[in-house]
Short mmCIF file of C-alpha atoms and ligand atoms in Angstrom, two decimals:
data_model
loop_
_atom_site.label_atom_id
_atom_site.label_comp_id
_atom_site.label_asym_id
_atom_site.label_seq_id
_atom_site.Cartn_x
_atom_site.Cartn_y
_atom_site.Cartn_z
CA MET A 1 61.81 113.92 77.15
CA ILE A 2 65.49 114.76 77.05
CA ILE A 3 67.24 113.92 73.79
CA ILE A 4 70.96 114.37 73.15
CA MET A 5 72.36 114.83 69.67
CA LEU A 6 75.84 113.39 69.31
CA GLY A 7 78.00 113.42 66.19
CA ALA A 8 81.07 114.89 64.45
CA PRO A 9 80.83 118.40 62.97
CA GLY A 10 78.56 118.40 59.91
CA THR A 11 76.79 115.08 60.57
CA GLY A 12 73.49 116.89 60.75
CA LYS A 13 72.90 117.48 64.45
CA GLY A 14 71.33 120.88 63.78
CA THR A 15 69.31 119.67 60.81
CA VAL A 16 67.88 116.62 62.57
CA SER A 17 67.28 118.50 65.82
CA GLY A 18 65.25 121.13 63.99
CA MET A 19 63.04 118.55 62.36
CA LEU A 20 62.67 116.56 65.56
CA SER A 21 61.79 119.71 67.45
CA ASN A 22 58.87 120.25 65.07
CA GLU A 23 57.75 116.62 65.19
CA LEU A 24 57.96 116.24 68.99
CA ASN A 25 57.06 119.82 69.84
CA ILE A 26 59.96 120.37 72.19
CA PRO A 27 62.66 123.07 71.79
CA GLN A 28 66.12 122.55 70.45
CA VAL A 29 68.99 123.98 72.47
CA SER A 30 72.30 124.28 70.55
CA THR A 31 75.31 125.26 72.65
CA GLY A 32 77.07 126.27 69.41
CA ASP A 33 74.20 128.65 68.49
CA ILE A 34 74.24 130.14 71.99
CA PHE A 35 78.03 130.78 71.77
CA ARG A 36 77.66 132.30 68.29
CA LYS A 37 74.89 134.64 69.59
CA HIS A 38 77.26 135.81 72.32
CA ILE A 39 80.06 136.26 69.80
CA ASN A 40 77.80 138.44 67.62
CA GLU A 41 76.67 140.50 70.61
CA HIS A 42 80.31 140.94 71.78
CA THR A 43 79.58 139.75 75.32
CA GLU A 44 82.31 138.61 77.70
CA LEU A 45 81.31 135.02 77.17
CA GLY A 46 81.36 135.56 73.42
CA GLU A 47 84.92 136.87 73.57
CA LEU A 48 86.02 133.88 75.57
CA ALA A 49 84.16 131.35 73.38
CA GLU A 50 85.52 132.81 70.15
CA LYS A 51 89.12 132.07 71.21
CA TYR A 52 88.28 128.32 71.32
CA ILE A 53 85.73 128.08 68.51
CA SER A 54 88.04 129.76 66.02
CA LYS A 55 90.65 127.08 66.69
CA GLY A 56 88.22 124.21 66.56
CA GLN A 57 88.62 123.57 70.28
CA LEU A 58 86.00 123.10 72.93
CA VAL A 59 84.89 125.94 75.17
CA PRO A 60 86.04 125.01 78.69
CA ASP A 61 83.76 122.61 80.53
CA ASP A 62 83.04 124.73 83.54
CA VAL A 63 81.81 127.61 81.33
CA THR A 64 79.65 125.34 79.15
CA ILE A 65 78.24 123.37 82.05
CA ASP A 66 77.13 126.60 83.81
CA LEU A 67 75.57 127.82 80.64
CA VAL A 68 73.50 124.69 80.21
CA LYS A 69 72.60 124.51 83.88
CA ASP A 70 70.99 127.94 83.57
CA ARG A 71 69.31 127.13 80.31
CA LEU A 72 67.71 123.97 81.75
CA GLN A 73 66.05 126.00 84.46
CA GLN A 74 64.00 127.97 81.96
CA GLN A 75 60.31 127.39 81.60
CA ASP A 76 60.22 126.40 77.91
CA VAL A 77 62.35 123.26 78.39
CA GLN A 78 60.52 121.82 81.35
CA SER A 79 58.48 119.30 79.35
CA GLY A 80 61.40 118.31 77.06
CA VAL A 81 64.41 119.44 75.15
CA ILE A 82 66.71 118.41 72.34
CA LEU A 83 70.33 119.10 73.35
CA ASP A 84 72.19 119.77 70.12
CA GLY A 85 75.94 119.62 70.80
CA PHE A 86 75.92 119.11 74.56
CA PRO A 87 77.45 117.14 76.27
CA ARG A 88 80.73 116.94 74.37
CA THR A 89 83.02 115.52 77.08
CA VAL A 90 82.62 112.85 79.73
CA LYS A 91 82.86 115.65 82.33
CA GLN A 92 79.89 117.42 80.68
CA ALA A 93 77.92 114.17 80.48
CA GLU A 94 78.46 113.49 84.19
CA ALA A 95 77.52 117.05 85.04
CA LEU A 96 74.33 116.69 82.95
CA ASP A 97 73.45 113.45 84.73
CA ASN A 98 73.84 115.27 88.09
CA MET A 99 71.78 118.28 86.97
CA LEU A 100 68.97 116.09 85.73
CA GLU A 101 68.99 113.91 88.87
CA ASN A 102 68.48 117.06 90.92
CA MET A 103 65.48 117.86 88.79
CA ASN A 104 64.12 114.27 89.00
CA LYS A 105 64.74 113.79 85.30
CA ASN A 106 67.07 111.72 83.15
CA VAL A 107 68.35 111.41 79.63
CA SER A 108 65.72 109.69 77.44
CA MET A 109 67.93 108.83 74.46
CA THR A 110 71.09 109.86 72.67
CA ILE A 111 71.09 110.04 68.88
CA ASN A 112 74.53 109.38 67.44
CA LEU A 113 74.86 110.51 63.84
CA THR A 114 77.66 109.25 61.62
CA THR A 115 78.69 110.28 58.14
CA PRO A 116 81.76 109.39 55.98
CA GLU A 117 84.48 112.00 56.49
CA LYS A 118 84.65 112.92 52.77
CA GLU A 119 81.00 113.98 52.82
CA LEU A 120 81.46 116.00 56.04
CA ILE A 121 83.99 118.36 54.55
CA GLU A 122 81.84 118.97 51.48
CA ARG A 123 78.86 119.80 53.70
CA ILE A 124 80.86 122.13 55.89
CA VAL A 125 82.70 124.20 53.31
CA ASN A 126 79.50 124.61 51.24
CA ARG A 127 77.23 125.52 54.15
CA ARG A 128 75.63 128.98 54.25
CA GLN A 129 73.19 130.16 56.83
CA CYS A 130 70.58 132.90 57.24
CA PRO A 131 71.43 134.99 60.29
CA ASN A 132 67.83 136.23 60.37
CA CYS A 133 65.59 133.12 60.20
CA LYS A 134 68.42 130.47 60.71
CA ALA A 135 67.65 128.56 57.51
CA SER A 136 70.58 126.50 56.38
CA TYR A 137 71.71 125.93 52.78
CA ASN A 138 74.34 123.91 50.96
CA LEU A 139 75.71 125.55 47.83
CA VAL A 140 75.88 122.19 46.09
CA LEU A 141 73.07 120.08 47.50
CA ASN A 142 70.51 122.69 48.54
CA PRO A 143 71.43 126.07 47.07
CA PRO A 144 69.28 129.20 47.56
CA LYS A 145 67.23 130.21 44.49
CA LYS A 146 68.97 133.62 44.36
CA GLU A 147 72.67 133.69 44.95
CA ASN A 148 73.51 134.33 48.59
CA ILE A 149 69.94 135.34 49.46
CA CYS A 150 67.67 133.41 51.87
CA ASP A 151 64.66 131.91 50.05
CA LYS A 152 62.52 132.21 53.17
CA CYS A 153 63.12 135.79 54.33
CA GLY A 154 65.27 137.52 51.72
CA HIS A 155 68.18 138.22 54.11
CA GLU A 156 71.75 137.93 52.96
CA LEU A 157 73.35 134.58 53.81
CA THR A 158 76.49 134.23 55.89
CA LYS A 159 79.21 131.60 56.29
CA ARG A 160 80.39 130.44 59.70
CA LYS A 161 83.94 131.50 60.47
CA ASP A 162 84.82 127.97 61.60
CA ASP A 163 83.50 126.45 58.33
CA ASN A 164 86.84 126.28 56.51
CA LYS A 165 88.97 123.27 55.72
CA ASP A 166 91.64 123.90 58.38
CA THR A 167 89.34 124.62 61.32
CA PHE A 168 87.16 121.70 60.24
CA LYS A 169 90.18 119.37 60.57
CA ASP A 170 90.75 120.67 64.11
CA ARG A 171 87.05 120.34 64.96
CA LEU A 172 87.10 116.71 63.77
CA LYS A 173 90.23 115.99 65.79
CA THR A 174 88.61 117.50 68.87
CA TYR A 175 85.52 115.38 68.27
CA PHE A 176 87.47 112.11 68.07
CA ASN A 177 89.65 112.96 71.13
CA GLN A 178 87.08 114.43 73.46
CA THR A 179 83.58 113.68 72.30
CA SER A 180 83.57 110.25 70.75
CA PRO A 181 84.08 108.53 74.21
CA LEU A 182 80.47 109.52 74.84
CA VAL A 183 79.30 106.86 72.39
CA ASP A 184 80.52 104.27 74.87
CA TYR A 185 79.24 106.29 77.81
CA TYR A 186 75.61 106.24 76.54
CA GLU A 187 75.85 102.72 75.07
CA LYS A 188 76.74 101.39 78.50
CA GLN A 189 73.59 103.11 79.82
CA ASN A 190 71.54 101.57 76.99
CA LYS A 191 70.62 104.98 75.72
CA LEU A 192 72.34 105.02 72.35
CA TYR A 193 70.52 105.19 69.02
CA SER A 194 73.01 105.31 66.11
CA ALA A 195 72.17 106.34 62.60
CA LEU A 196 74.20 106.71 59.44
CA VAL A 197 73.30 109.93 57.63
CA SER A 198 74.87 109.71 54.23
CA GLN A 199 74.13 110.46 50.59
CA SER A 200 76.01 107.26 49.70
CA ILE A 201 73.04 105.29 51.04
CA ASN A 202 70.53 108.05 50.28
CA LYS A 203 69.74 108.52 53.94
CA MET A 204 68.98 112.15 54.73
CA GLY A 205 68.07 114.02 57.89
CA LYS A 206 64.38 113.67 57.19
CA ASP A 207 64.69 109.87 56.95
CA VAL A 208 66.55 109.70 60.25
CA THR A 209 63.96 111.94 61.89
CA LYS A 210 61.18 109.70 60.72
CA ASP A 211 62.96 106.58 62.03
CA VAL A 212 63.67 108.26 65.43
CA VAL A 213 59.99 109.31 65.85
CA GLU A 214 58.89 105.70 65.12
CA TYR A 215 61.55 104.34 67.49
CA ILE A 216 60.35 106.69 70.30
CA LYS A 217 56.73 105.56 69.83
CA LYS A 218 57.57 101.88 69.62
CA ASN A 219 59.75 101.92 72.67
CA HIS A 220 57.49 104.28 74.67
CA ILE A 221 60.35 106.65 75.35
CA THR A 222 59.33 109.64 77.45
P1 AP5 B 301 78.43 123.51 66.86
O1 AP5 B 301 77.71 124.72 66.39
O2 AP5 B 301 77.64 122.50 67.59
O3 AP5 B 301 79.18 122.86 65.58
P2 AP5 B 301 79.61 121.36 65.20
O4 AP5 B 301 79.47 120.35 66.23
O5 AP5 B 301 80.99 121.58 64.64
O6 AP5 B 301 78.59 120.92 64.18
P3 AP5 B 301 77.90 121.75 63.05
O7 AP5 B 301 76.90 122.72 63.59
O8 AP5 B 301 78.92 122.31 62.12
O9 AP5 B 301 77.21 120.57 62.29
P4 AP5 B 301 75.82 119.85 62.57
O10 AP5 B 301 76.14 118.46 63.03
O11 AP5 B 301 74.91 120.64 63.36
O12 AP5 B 301 75.34 119.68 61.10
P5 AP5 B 301 74.30 120.55 60.27
O13 AP5 B 301 72.93 120.05 60.54
O14 AP5 B 301 74.51 121.98 60.43
O15 AP5 B 301 79.67 123.95 67.77
C1 AP5 B 301 80.57 124.95 67.28
C2 AP5 B 301 81.67 125.15 68.30
O16 AP5 B 301 81.12 125.61 69.55
C3 AP5 B 301 82.47 123.88 68.67
O17 AP5 B 301 83.51 123.65 67.76
C4 AP5 B 301 82.95 124.28 70.06
O18 AP5 B 301 84.11 125.11 69.95
C5 AP5 B 301 81.82 125.09 70.64
N1 AP5 B 301 80.92 124.24 71.46
C6 AP5 B 301 79.63 123.90 71.15
N2 AP5 B 301 79.09 123.07 72.09
C7 AP5 B 301 80.08 122.86 73.02
C8 AP5 B 301 80.16 122.09 74.20
N3 AP5 B 301 79.17 121.37 74.64
N4 AP5 B 301 81.33 122.14 74.87
C9 AP5 B 301 82.38 122.93 74.48
N5 AP5 B 301 82.36 123.64 73.35
C10 AP5 B 301 81.20 123.64 72.61
O19 AP5 B 301 74.69 120.07 58.79
C11 AP5 B 301 75.85 120.54 58.21
C12 AP5 B 301 75.67 120.80 56.68
O20 AP5 B 301 75.34 119.56 56.07
C13 AP5 B 301 74.58 121.74 56.36
O21 AP5 B 301 74.95 122.45 55.21
C14 AP5 B 301 73.37 120.84 55.98
O22 AP5 B 301 72.53 121.45 55.08
C15 AP5 B 301 74.10 119.68 55.42
N6 AP5 B 301 73.46 118.37 55.66
C16 AP5 B 301 72.91 117.93 56.81
N7 AP5 B 301 72.45 116.68 56.71
C17 AP5 B 301 72.77 116.27 55.39
C18 AP5 B 301 72.63 115.09 54.67
N8 AP5 B 301 72.01 114.00 55.16
N9 AP5 B 301 73.06 115.06 53.40
C19 AP5 B 301 73.65 116.18 52.86
N10 AP5 B 301 73.84 117.33 53.49
C20 AP5 B 301 73.39 117.40 54.79
MG1 MG B 302 75.00 122.49 64.35
#
């Protein structure tokens, strides 16, 4: 099963992917997490990626496509994967279709998350993460019990460098210009599942996850 998570920054791609990964027992692969790992380890790829990520721009297609091509060869993703944040351009989507065709596979479904813009910014600027166990917090909605300390493992929490108002605006612009055409791309292939994730209708990541799991079962998606 190959699931793609689509959505503007902060819509909950990481949150829903994590829950789905547990429910469906397939790994989550986040290109953003891979880039951030490289940035922390000061690799050549990390240096390159940081130039784009810090400006809210996309890492160039050829670099990102090669990275995912390698990742999809690994053993742990052979029976399924949740792609969190890839593809993000039509070129990446076409490259993914080609890669999968060569592996006798195809995209099972694309989950398109949407959230009102006002809520997105609140989520992003208040997000804190644990660099050790990857737990995610929101200082307003889901704060840690002890200030700046992870409830799960006791590590100090960090804030992503791109989680500030200005970079968020650029990330959002990039999303609308370069990524949102993928909604059409997958709709035309009949592979789009759209969900509104918003406090305004009290629909949280766990509700969307439950709905998606039911949809997969009902429609025999493999
Ligand atoms: P990436 O790491 O993918 O960041 P993003 O797309 O900007 O999205 P986020 O991770 O910020 O948000 P999310 O949708 O995962 O939401 P989350 O669950 O965390 O990419 C970073 C950068 O890497 C890109 O800008 C680009 O430069 C580069 N990159 C990555 N992939 C690339 C590609 N394919 N090609 C080129 N470049 C690429 O939730 C956010 C917050 O909201 C959390 O605090 C969470 O607790 C909270 N929250 C979640 N759901 C809810 C809810 N329902 N109600 C209230 N709060 C909620
Ligand atoms: Mg994410």
